Short mmCIF file of C-alpha atoms in Angstrom, two decimals:
data_model
loop_
_atom_site.label_atom_id
_atom_site.label_comp_id
_atom_site.label_asym_id
_atom_site.label_seq_id
_atom_site.Cartn_x
_atom_site.Cartn_y
_atom_site.Cartn_z
CA UNK A 1 -14.60 -15.24 20.27
CA UNK A 2 -11.66 -15.80 22.71
CA UNK A 3 -8.63 -13.87 21.59
CA UNK A 4 -6.29 -16.88 21.32
CA UNK A 5 -8.79 -18.46 18.94
CA UNK A 6 -9.05 -15.15 17.09
CA UNK A 7 -5.28 -15.10 16.56
CA UNK A 8 -5.31 -18.56 15.08
CA UNK A 9 -8.08 -17.60 12.72
CA UNK A 10 -6.34 -14.50 11.58
CA UNK A 11 -3.21 -16.37 10.77
CA UNK A 12 -5.02 -18.42 8.13
CA UNK A 13 -6.79 -15.41 6.72
CA UNK A 14 -5.94 -13.97 3.31
CA UNK A 15 -6.80 -10.56 1.96
CA UNK A 16 -4.65 -10.44 -1.14
CA UNK A 17 -6.86 -10.59 -4.21
CA UNK A 18 -5.54 -9.10 -7.44
CA UNK A 19 -8.60 -8.10 -9.39
CA UNK A 20 -9.12 -5.99 -12.51
CA UNK A 21 -8.39 -2.36 -11.84
CA UNK A 22 -10.85 0.46 -12.08
CA UNK A 23 -11.07 2.31 -15.35
CA UNK A 24 -10.26 5.61 -13.73
CA UNK A 25 -6.99 6.38 -11.95
CA UNK A 26 -8.54 8.81 -9.52
CA UNK A 27 -8.16 7.90 -5.87
CA UNK A 28 -11.44 6.57 -4.35
CA UNK A 29 -13.15 8.12 -1.37
CA UNK A 30 -11.70 6.95 1.92
CA UNK A 31 -15.01 6.48 3.61
CA UNK A 32 -15.19 9.41 6.03
CA UNK A 33 -18.36 8.13 7.54
CA UNK A 34 -16.62 4.95 8.60
CA UNK A 35 -13.70 6.97 9.94
CA UNK A 36 -16.08 9.10 12.00
CA UNK A 37 -17.49 5.96 13.70
CA UNK A 38 -14.25 3.95 13.91
CA UNK A 39 -11.45 6.36 14.62
CA UNK A 40 -7.82 5.58 13.66
CA UNK A 41 -7.03 5.50 17.40
CA UNK A 42 -9.65 2.84 18.03
CA UNK A 43 -8.53 0.85 14.98
CA UNK A 44 -4.95 0.96 16.29
CA UNK A 45 -6.06 -0.23 19.68
CA UNK A 46 -7.91 -3.18 18.14
CA UNK A 47 -4.90 -4.03 15.93
CA UNK A 48 -2.49 -3.85 18.86
CA UNK A 49 -4.72 -6.19 20.89
CA UNK A 50 -4.77 -8.75 18.09
CA UNK A 51 -1.05 -8.47 17.40
CA UNK A 52 -0.20 -8.89 21.11
CA UNK A 53 -2.28 -12.08 21.24
CA UNK A 54 -0.55 -13.36 18.11
CA UNK A 55 2.87 -12.63 19.62
CA UNK A 56 2.03 -14.35 22.92
CA UNK A 57 -0.14 -17.29 21.83
CA UNK A 58 0.54 -18.16 18.17
CA UNK A 59 3.54 -20.47 17.78
CA UNK A 60 3.90 -19.64 14.05
CA UNK A 61 4.64 -15.96 14.81
CA UNK A 62 8.21 -15.26 13.71
CA UNK A 63 10.10 -13.45 16.50
CA UNK A 64 13.21 -12.73 14.46
CA UNK A 65 14.44 -9.10 14.60
CA UNK A 66 16.52 -9.45 11.45
CA UNK A 67 13.60 -10.66 9.36
CA UNK A 68 11.35 -8.05 10.99
CA UNK A 69 13.83 -5.29 10.23
CA UNK A 70 13.95 -6.25 6.57
CA UNK A 71 10.20 -6.56 6.14
CA UNK A 72 9.52 -3.24 7.86
CA UNK A 73 12.28 -1.43 5.91
CA UNK A 74 10.73 -2.67 2.66
CA UNK A 75 7.22 -1.86 3.82
CA UNK A 76 8.33 1.53 5.04
CA UNK A 77 9.80 2.37 1.63
CA UNK A 78 6.47 1.56 0.04
CA UNK A 79 4.46 3.59 2.56
CA UNK A 80 6.77 6.57 2.01
CA UNK A 81 5.96 6.42 -1.71
CA UNK A 82 2.23 6.07 -1.14
CA UNK A 83 -0.52 8.71 -1.09
CA UNK A 84 -0.19 8.86 2.72
CA UNK A 85 3.57 8.72 3.46
CA UNK A 86 3.11 9.29 7.21
CA UNK A 87 0.86 6.28 7.67
CA UNK A 88 1.80 4.00 10.57
CA UNK A 89 2.12 0.46 9.30
CA UNK A 90 3.81 -2.49 11.01
CA UNK A 91 4.71 -5.70 9.20
CA UNK A 92 5.25 -9.12 10.81
CA UNK A 93 6.00 -12.62 9.62
CA UNK A 94 4.12 -15.91 10.11
CA UNK A 95 6.02 -19.15 9.62
CA UNK A 96 3.88 -20.86 7.01
CA UNK A 97 4.97 -22.15 3.60
CA UNK A 98 1.81 -21.11 1.86
CA UNK A 99 1.61 -17.85 -0.07
CA UNK A 100 -0.49 -15.51 2.04
CA UNK A 101 -0.66 -11.99 3.52
CA UNK A 102 -3.32 -10.07 5.36
CA UNK A 103 -4.01 -6.51 6.55
CA UNK A 104 -5.53 -6.11 10.02
CA UNK A 105 -7.00 -3.12 11.88
CA UNK A 106 -4.59 -0.29 12.71
CA UNK A 107 -2.05 -0.84 9.93
CA UNK A 108 -0.77 -4.24 11.06
CA UNK A 109 0.11 -6.43 8.09
CA UNK A 110 1.05 -10.11 8.37
CA UNK A 111 3.06 -11.96 5.69
CA UNK A 112 3.66 -15.71 5.42
CA UNK A 113 7.26 -16.80 5.06
CA UNK A 114 6.12 -18.75 2.04
CA UNK A 115 5.48 -15.47 0.27
CA UNK A 116 9.09 -14.41 0.66
CA UNK A 117 10.32 -17.79 -0.58
CA UNK A 118 7.93 -17.89 -3.56
CA UNK A 119 8.73 -14.37 -4.75
CA UNK A 120 11.58 -14.56 -7.32
CA UNK A 121 12.42 -10.87 -7.06
CA UNK A 122 12.16 -8.07 -4.49
CA UNK A 123 9.72 -6.31 -6.80
CA UNK A 124 7.32 -9.28 -6.62
CA UNK A 125 7.41 -9.24 -2.83
CA UNK A 126 6.96 -5.46 -2.86
CA UNK A 127 3.89 -5.88 -5.05
CA UNK A 128 2.22 -8.06 -2.37
CA UNK A 129 3.06 -5.55 0.35
CA UNK A 130 1.90 -2.61 -1.76
CA UNK A 131 -1.49 -4.28 -2.26
CA UNK A 132 -1.87 -4.83 1.52
CA UNK A 133 -0.72 -1.30 2.30
CA UNK A 134 -3.49 -0.02 -0.02
CA UNK A 135 -6.06 -1.93 1.99
CA UNK A 136 -4.86 -0.10 5.08
CA UNK A 137 -4.66 3.34 3.53
CA UNK A 138 -8.11 3.02 1.98
CA UNK A 139 -9.51 1.89 5.37
CA UNK A 140 -11.12 -1.10 3.73
CA UNK A 141 -11.58 -3.20 6.78
CA UNK A 142 -12.96 -0.31 8.85
CA UNK A 143 -15.40 0.65 6.07
CA UNK A 144 -16.50 -2.95 5.60
CA UNK A 145 -17.03 -3.75 9.29
CA UNK A 146 -18.66 -0.43 10.16
CA UNK A 147 -21.41 -1.11 7.67
CA UNK A 148 -22.69 -3.52 10.33
CA UNK A 149 -22.89 -0.64 12.89
CA UNK A 150 -21.32 -2.73 15.62
CA UNK A 151 -20.30 -0.73 18.73
CA UNK A 152 -18.52 -3.49 20.76
CA UNK A 153 -14.78 -3.66 20.29
CA UNK A 154 -14.91 -7.42 20.89
CA UNK A 155 -17.67 -7.83 18.31
CA UNK A 156 -15.83 -5.70 15.77
CA UNK A 157 -12.73 -7.88 16.24
CA UNK A 158 -14.78 -11.01 15.73
CA UNK A 159 -16.45 -9.47 12.68
CA UNK A 160 -13.02 -8.63 11.24
CA UNK A 161 -12.02 -12.24 11.73
CA UNK A 162 -15.17 -13.37 9.93
CA UNK A 163 -14.51 -11.09 6.94
CA UNK A 164 -10.87 -12.09 6.64
CA UNK A 165 -11.39 -15.78 7.27
CA UNK A 166 -14.28 -16.06 4.83
CA UNK A 167 -11.85 -15.11 2.10
CA UNK A 168 -9.60 -18.11 2.71
CA UNK A 169 -11.25 -20.91 4.65
CA UNK A 170 -15.00 -21.64 4.63
CA UNK A 171 -14.95 -23.87 7.73
CA UNK A 172 -13.08 -21.33 9.81
CA UNK A 173 -15.29 -18.58 8.44
CA UNK A 174 -18.46 -20.42 9.56
CA UNK A 175 -17.14 -20.53 13.14
CA UNK A 176 -16.04 -16.91 13.03
CA UNK A 177 -19.31 -15.72 11.62
CA UNK A 178 -21.32 -17.66 14.18
CA UNK A 179 -19.22 -16.32 17.02
CA UNK A 180 -19.75 -12.77 15.78
CA UNK A 181 -23.41 -13.30 15.05
CA UNK A 182 -22.77 -11.75 11.63
CA UNK A 183 -25.09 -13.41 9.18
CA UNK A 184 -24.54 -10.82 6.48
CA UNK A 185 -20.83 -11.57 5.96
CA UNK A 186 -21.43 -12.92 2.46
CA UNK A 187 -23.03 -9.62 1.45
CA UNK A 188 -20.00 -7.83 2.76
CA UNK A 189 -17.76 -10.03 0.62
CA UNK A 190 -19.59 -8.96 -2.49
CA UNK A 191 -18.98 -5.37 -1.50
CA UNK A 192 -15.37 -6.08 -0.89
CA UNK A 193 -14.66 -6.74 -4.60
CA UNK A 194 -14.64 -3.00 -5.12
CA UNK A 195 -12.06 -2.71 -2.37
CA UNK A 196 -9.87 -5.29 -4.07
CA UNK A 197 -9.97 -3.31 -7.26
CA UNK A 198 -9.04 -0.19 -5.39
CA UNK A 199 -6.17 -1.98 -3.68
CA UNK A 200 -4.91 -3.37 -6.98
CA UNK A 201 -4.84 0.01 -8.62
CA UNK A 202 -3.49 2.02 -5.67
CA UNK A 203 -0.95 -0.68 -4.94
CA UNK A 204 0.27 -0.59 -8.55
CA UNK A 205 0.80 3.18 -8.28
CA UNK A 206 2.66 2.80 -4.96
CA UNK A 207 4.88 0.11 -6.39
CA UNK A 208 5.83 2.40 -9.30
CA UNK A 209 6.42 5.48 -7.12
CA UNK A 210 8.69 3.43 -4.80
CA UNK A 211 10.95 2.55 -7.74
CA UNK A 212 10.13 -1.10 -8.14
CA UNK A 213 9.44 -3.05 -11.31
CA UNK A 214 5.68 -2.94 -11.75
CA UNK A 215 5.87 -6.18 -13.76
CA UNK A 216 6.46 -7.91 -10.46
CA UNK A 217 2.77 -8.01 -9.65
CA UNK A 218 1.76 -9.78 -12.90
CA UNK A 219 4.84 -12.07 -12.81
CA UNK A 220 4.17 -13.24 -9.24
CA UNK A 221 0.54 -14.15 -9.79
CA UNK A 222 1.22 -15.69 -13.21
CA UNK A 223 3.62 -18.10 -11.56
CA UNK A 224 1.00 -18.97 -8.91
CA UNK A 225 -1.56 -19.49 -11.67
CA UNK A 226 0.83 -21.88 -13.45
CA UNK A 227 1.38 -23.77 -10.22
CA UNK A 228 -2.39 -24.13 -9.90
CA UNK A 229 -2.60 -25.74 -13.36
CA UNK A 230 0.27 -28.08 -12.61
CA UNK A 231 -0.80 -29.23 -9.17
CA UNK A 232 -4.54 -28.99 -9.51
CA UNK A 233 -5.93 -29.92 -6.02
CA UNK A 234 -2.55 -29.06 -4.44
CA UNK A 235 -2.58 -25.55 -5.90
CA UNK A 236 -1.33 -22.70 -3.73
CA UNK A 237 -3.86 -21.78 -1.04
CA UNK A 238 -4.15 -18.28 -2.49
CA UNK A 239 -5.43 -19.67 -5.74
CA UNK A 240 -7.87 -22.00 -4.09
CA UNK A 241 -9.37 -18.97 -2.28
CA UNK A 242 -9.08 -16.46 -5.10
CA UNK A 243 -8.81 -18.02 -8.59
CA UNK A 244 -7.10 -15.75 -11.06
CA UNK A 245 -8.97 -15.28 -14.31
CA UNK A 246 -7.50 -14.55 -17.70
CA UNK A 247 -9.15 -11.13 -17.49
CA UNK A 248 -7.43 -10.29 -14.22
CA UNK A 249 -4.04 -11.43 -15.45
CA UNK A 250 -4.48 -9.47 -18.69
CA UNK A 251 -5.33 -6.29 -16.78
CA UNK A 252 -2.16 -6.55 -14.69
CA UNK A 253 -0.05 -7.28 -17.78
CA UNK A 254 -1.57 -4.36 -19.68
CA UNK A 255 -0.88 -1.95 -16.83
CA UNK A 256 2.75 -3.16 -16.65
CA UNK A 257 3.25 -2.86 -20.41
CA UNK A 258 1.92 0.68 -20.45
CA UNK A 259 4.37 1.75 -17.75
CA UNK A 260 7.98 2.75 -18.54
CA UNK A 261 10.39 -0.17 -18.57
CA UNK A 262 12.40 -0.38 -15.35
CA UNK A 263 14.90 -3.10 -14.43
CA UNK A 264 15.37 -3.16 -10.68
CA UNK A 265 18.16 -5.15 -9.02
CA UNK A 266 17.28 -7.05 -5.83
CA UNK A 267 18.86 -5.81 -2.62
CA UNK A 268 21.42 -8.01 -0.88
CA UNK A 269 19.15 -8.14 2.14
CA UNK A 270 16.34 -9.66 0.06
CA UNK A 271 18.70 -12.47 -0.93
CA UNK A 272 19.99 -12.88 2.62
CA UNK A 273 16.61 -13.16 4.31
CA UNK A 274 15.54 -15.78 1.77
CA UNK A 275 18.77 -17.71 2.46
CA UNK A 276 18.16 -17.48 6.21
CA UNK A 277 14.59 -18.77 5.86
CA UNK A 278 15.79 -21.67 3.76
CA UNK A 279 18.60 -22.44 6.24
CA UNK A 280 15.99 -22.62 9.05
CA UNK A 281 13.91 -25.22 7.20
CA UNK A 282 14.54 -28.94 7.71
CA UNK A 283 17.64 -30.25 9.44
CA UNK A 284 21.00 -28.45 9.52
CA UNK A 285 22.51 -31.28 7.39
CA UNK A 286 19.87 -30.66 4.70
CA UNK A 287 20.82 -27.01 4.62
CA UNK A 288 24.53 -27.80 4.46
CA UNK A 289 23.91 -30.20 1.58
CA UNK A 290 21.67 -27.86 -0.42
CA UNK A 291 23.76 -24.67 -0.02
CA UNK A 292 26.93 -26.67 -0.65
CA UNK A 293 25.52 -28.11 -3.88
CA UNK A 294 24.47 -24.66 -5.15
CA UNK A 295 27.91 -23.30 -4.35
CA UNK A 296 29.71 -26.11 -6.15
CA UNK A 297 27.48 -25.89 -9.21
CA UNK A 298 27.52 -22.09 -9.13
CA UNK A 299 23.70 -22.04 -9.35
CA UNK A 300 22.91 -18.89 -7.47
CA UNK A 301 21.90 -15.26 -7.91
CA UNK A 302 24.18 -14.15 -5.02
CA UNK A 303 27.30 -15.96 -3.91
CA UNK A 304 27.20 -13.93 -0.67
CA UNK A 305 23.68 -15.19 0.08
CA UNK A 306 24.61 -18.82 -0.61
CA UNK A 307 27.68 -18.67 1.57
CA UNK A 308 25.60 -16.95 4.24
CA UNK A 309 23.06 -19.76 4.14
CA UNK A 310 25.81 -22.37 4.32
CA UNK A 311 27.53 -20.66 7.26
CA UNK A 312 24.16 -20.34 9.03
CA UNK A 313 23.43 -24.03 8.46
CA UNK A 314 26.87 -25.05 9.76
CA UNK A 315 26.28 -22.98 12.86
CA UNK A 316 22.95 -24.75 13.36
CA UNK A 317 24.88 -28.03 13.17
CA UNK A 318 27.22 -26.66 15.85
CA UNK A 319 30.22 -26.68 13.50
CA UNK A 320 31.57 -23.36 14.67
CA UNK A 321 34.82 -23.65 12.83
CA UNK A 322 33.04 -24.48 9.59
CA UNK A 323 30.60 -21.62 10.04
CA UNK A 324 33.51 -19.18 10.63
CA UNK A 325 35.33 -20.53 7.58
CA UNK A 326 32.39 -19.94 5.26
CA UNK A 327 31.76 -16.56 6.79
CA UNK A 328 35.34 -15.52 6.17
CA UNK A 329 34.95 -16.59 2.54
CA UNK A 330 31.87 -14.40 2.02
CA UNK A 331 33.45 -11.52 3.96
CA UNK A 332 36.29 -11.53 1.40
CA UNK A 333 33.72 -10.37 -1.12
CA UNK A 334 33.29 -7.20 1.01
CA UNK A 335 29.49 -7.10 1.27
CA UNK A 336 27.68 -4.89 3.74
CA UNK A 337 24.45 -5.85 5.53
CA UNK A 338 23.24 -5.84 9.15
CA UNK A 339 22.43 -9.58 8.67
CA UNK A 340 26.10 -10.28 8.01
CA UNK A 341 27.14 -8.45 11.17
CA UNK A 342 24.52 -10.38 13.06
CA UNK A 343 25.80 -13.75 11.81
CA UNK A 344 29.43 -12.88 12.51
CA UNK A 345 28.55 -11.88 16.05
CA UNK A 346 26.43 -14.98 16.61
CA UNK A 347 29.38 -17.20 15.62
CA UNK A 348 31.46 -15.40 18.26
CA UNK A 349 28.78 -15.96 20.88
CA UNK A 350 28.67 -19.68 19.97
CA UNK A 351 32.42 -19.76 20.41
CA UNK A 352 32.09 -18.32 23.90
CA UNK A 353 33.46 -14.91 22.91
CA UNK A 354 30.81 -12.36 23.94
CA UNK A 355 33.35 -9.60 24.02
CA UNK A 356 34.25 -10.26 20.37
CA UNK A 357 30.56 -10.38 19.52
CA UNK A 358 29.98 -7.01 21.24
CA UNK A 359 32.71 -5.45 19.16
CA UNK A 360 31.16 -6.79 15.93
CA UNK A 361 27.72 -5.50 16.94
CA UNK A 362 29.20 -2.11 17.82
CA UNK A 363 30.92 -1.81 14.47
CA UNK A 364 27.80 -3.00 12.65
CA UNK A 365 25.71 -0.32 14.36
CA UNK A 366 28.08 2.37 13.14
CA UNK A 367 27.26 1.27 9.58
CA UNK A 368 23.62 0.34 10.17
CA UNK A 369 22.36 2.50 13.06
CA UNK A 370 18.69 1.81 12.28
CA UNK A 371 18.99 -1.93 12.70
CA UNK A 372 17.06 -3.00 15.75
CA UNK A 373 18.41 -6.55 15.39
CA UNK A 374 21.92 -5.15 15.93
CA UNK A 375 20.65 -3.04 18.81
CA UNK A 376 19.23 -6.12 20.61
CA UNK A 377 22.30 -8.20 19.78
CA UNK A 378 24.71 -5.62 21.16
CA UNK A 379 22.80 -5.34 24.44
CA UNK A 380 22.67 -9.18 24.71
CA UNK A 381 26.38 -9.41 24.06
CA UNK A 382 27.17 -6.75 26.70
CA UNK A 383 25.10 -8.73 29.19
CA UNK A 384 26.84 -11.97 28.28
CA UNK A 385 30.21 -10.20 28.75
CA UNK A 386 28.95 -8.89 32.18
CA UNK A 387 29.47 -5.33 31.09
CA UNK A 388 26.33 -4.27 32.92
CA UNK A 389 26.88 -0.54 33.27
CA UNK A 390 27.72 -0.23 29.59
CA UNK A 391 24.59 -2.24 28.78
CA UNK A 392 22.41 -0.01 30.97
CA UNK A 393 23.80 3.21 29.44
CA UNK A 394 23.29 1.85 25.92
CA UNK A 395 19.74 0.69 26.61
CA UNK A 396 18.87 4.06 28.17
CA UNK A 397 20.04 5.83 25.05
CA UNK A 398 18.03 3.54 22.81
CA UNK A 399 14.88 3.99 24.92
CA UNK A 400 15.16 7.69 24.35
CA UNK A 401 14.44 6.94 20.69
CA UNK A 402 12.38 3.74 20.96
CA UNK A 403 10.36 4.28 24.18
CA UNK A 404 7.63 1.80 23.10
CA UNK A 405 9.96 -1.09 22.30
CA UNK A 406 9.07 -3.92 24.71
CA UNK A 407 12.29 -5.84 23.92
CA UNK A 408 14.46 -2.95 25.12
CA UNK A 409 12.54 -2.73 28.41
CA UNK A 410 12.96 -6.51 28.85
CA UNK A 411 16.71 -6.24 28.31
CA UNK A 412 16.85 -3.34 30.73
CA UNK A 413 15.02 -5.42 33.33
CA UNK A 414 17.66 -8.21 32.90
CA UNK A 415 20.44 -5.63 33.28
CA UNK A 416 19.01 -4.36 36.59
CA UNK A 417 18.43 -7.92 37.79
CA UNK A 418 22.08 -8.78 37.13
CA UNK A 419 23.24 -5.84 39.29
CA UNK A 420 20.67 -6.52 42.08
CA UNK A 421 18.64 -3.35 41.56
CA UNK A 422 15.26 -4.81 42.40
CA UNK A 423 13.04 -1.70 42.16
CA UNK A 424 14.43 -0.79 38.76
CA UNK A 425 14.21 -4.39 37.59
CA UNK A 426 10.49 -4.65 38.42
CA UNK A 427 9.77 -1.16 37.02
CA UNK A 428 11.38 -2.08 33.66
CA UNK A 429 9.65 -5.45 33.66
CA UNK A 430 6.30 -3.74 34.23
CA UNK A 431 6.84 -1.67 31.05
CA UNK A 432 7.80 -4.83 29.20
CA UNK A 433 4.51 -6.49 30.11
CA UNK A 434 2.41 -3.33 29.53
CA UNK A 435 3.73 -2.90 25.98
CA UNK A 436 2.71 -6.47 25.27
CA UNK A 437 -0.84 -5.79 26.41
CA UNK A 438 -0.44 -7.65 29.75
CA UNK A 439 -1.83 -5.06 32.15
CA UNK A 440 -2.31 -7.44 35.13
CA UNK A 441 1.30 -8.67 35.19
CA UNK A 442 2.46 -5.02 34.73
CA UNK A 443 0.57 -3.96 37.82
CA UNK A 444 1.97 -6.91 39.76
CA UNK A 445 5.54 -5.93 38.81
CA UNK A 446 5.00 -2.34 40.09
CA UNK A 447 3.64 -3.80 43.34
CA UNK A 448 6.89 -5.80 43.63
CA UNK A 449 8.80 -2.55 42.94
CA UNK A 450 6.91 -0.82 45.76
CA UNK A 451 8.09 -3.52 48.15
CA UNK A 452 11.70 -3.20 47.11
CA UNK A 453 13.90 -1.36 49.59
CA UNK A 454 16.66 -0.29 47.28
CA UNK A 455 15.09 2.66 45.53
CA UNK A 456 15.49 6.40 46.20
CA UNK A 457 12.56 8.56 47.26
CA UNK A 458 12.18 9.86 43.69
CA UNK A 459 12.30 6.37 42.21
CA UNK A 460 9.71 5.13 44.64
CA UNK A 461 7.50 8.13 43.87
CA UNK A 462 7.72 7.38 40.15
CA UNK A 463 6.67 3.76 40.82
CA UNK A 464 3.71 4.90 42.94
CA UNK A 465 2.56 7.34 40.25
CA UNK A 466 2.87 4.73 37.49
CA UNK A 467 0.98 2.16 39.56
CA UNK A 468 -1.86 4.62 40.09
CA UNK A 469 -2.01 5.21 36.31
CA UNK A 470 -2.15 1.52 35.51
CA UNK A 471 -4.84 0.87 38.10
CA UNK A 472 -6.94 3.53 36.43
CA UNK A 473 -6.48 1.68 33.16
CA UNK A 474 -7.59 -1.53 34.87
CA UNK A 475 -10.72 0.18 36.16
CA UNK A 476 -11.47 1.48 32.65
CA UNK A 477 -11.07 -1.95 31.13
CA UNK A 478 -13.28 -3.49 33.80
CA UNK A 479 -15.93 -0.87 32.99
CA UNK A 480 -15.71 -1.57 29.31
CA UNK A 481 -16.26 -5.30 29.91
CA UNK A 482 -19.31 -4.59 32.05
CA UNK A 483 -20.89 -2.27 29.47
CA UNK A 484 -19.92 -4.48 26.48
CA UNK A 485 -17.74 -1.85 24.80
#
């Protein structure tokens, strides 16, 4: 199956199924036999390949650092409370109004924007993520696929698509199964019910350990079940794929009732990301009207979030003065969030004040140093203000911590381009492409760097060494294609 097609299939796939939990609370075996045949390193390589294709080819992929920061912070909190707190999971968003989420090879977990908008509390959203994290930690996909004893990476990827797609879309599943020549997918699905029970139970434990309200899981799916009864054929896609029985709902409710009562307040960031997603939907005028109505009628859980959504909508409508006015009103409430710093700086950029934006980003980073959205924004603002040396120094310091961040390498390439340093520009651009899985363009950029005449002997030697390394990788990939690995 071609990878662009694979990415499209994965984006409609669902792996969340809340089933009845196992009677025992002992952790299940992780499937060491599967791990021996499909190592975590190989799983990660497959997952990275799929994610890179989604990033590059799939228009519904959400490339929004603020939303990504929030989702990964929430997911990271859950992973830290899990049975394997050092697990490497990465969460990304897909712009789709349906309720959906899926776990891929290597700890990559996709979440539809509709899931964030449907969840009425942060605990409900955390329940969905906890379930998917459990699929990853229990190596469910690896164990399921390795039962077929496939040795080809390409075949395993296609098999993974078949397993995931068969859980949500029968027509897509037929094509995926045919492409992978995996006629026994249906048998695998029967086996996967045990995995779903494991994920339900382990996810419930993780949710509790992370300090969330465990009632969130039952509440979320009860609301989906009610929507299914109301809308019948227009029921949420999750319910059409995985109908919730009374038994399943009862099991979740019983588990929640047996746990200690815990009331958990939503974070401000949860409210802000939901407001941002709503502000991005429809036309700017629709957002202005809806947020304005809620503000007038005082129908909101967070005034800050409503004013944020209104300010964001006004900015979309290019009403800079109105956006600033609403932001000033919410700032008077003295909230603190990297998303608020980001909006304040974006308003300054729109008002042709990159220097003011840079100052806001700098101050925001002092309060929220882990925010990659603020990191990218600060570098962008420095470039817009033509403070190139400051931008280069800042990016160099960030790359010391985030060496594998392709966006940082891309920003560094732009910085060198603005100052006419061609060798360094092409060298940074090569890393940008490489980290996105584009080996050919990365090699080409290093060849351009070799031809540049503005590098020192040591810089040129570094380019030559890196080019030799990437050419070896090209030779290895070509060999894998010839041998079918």
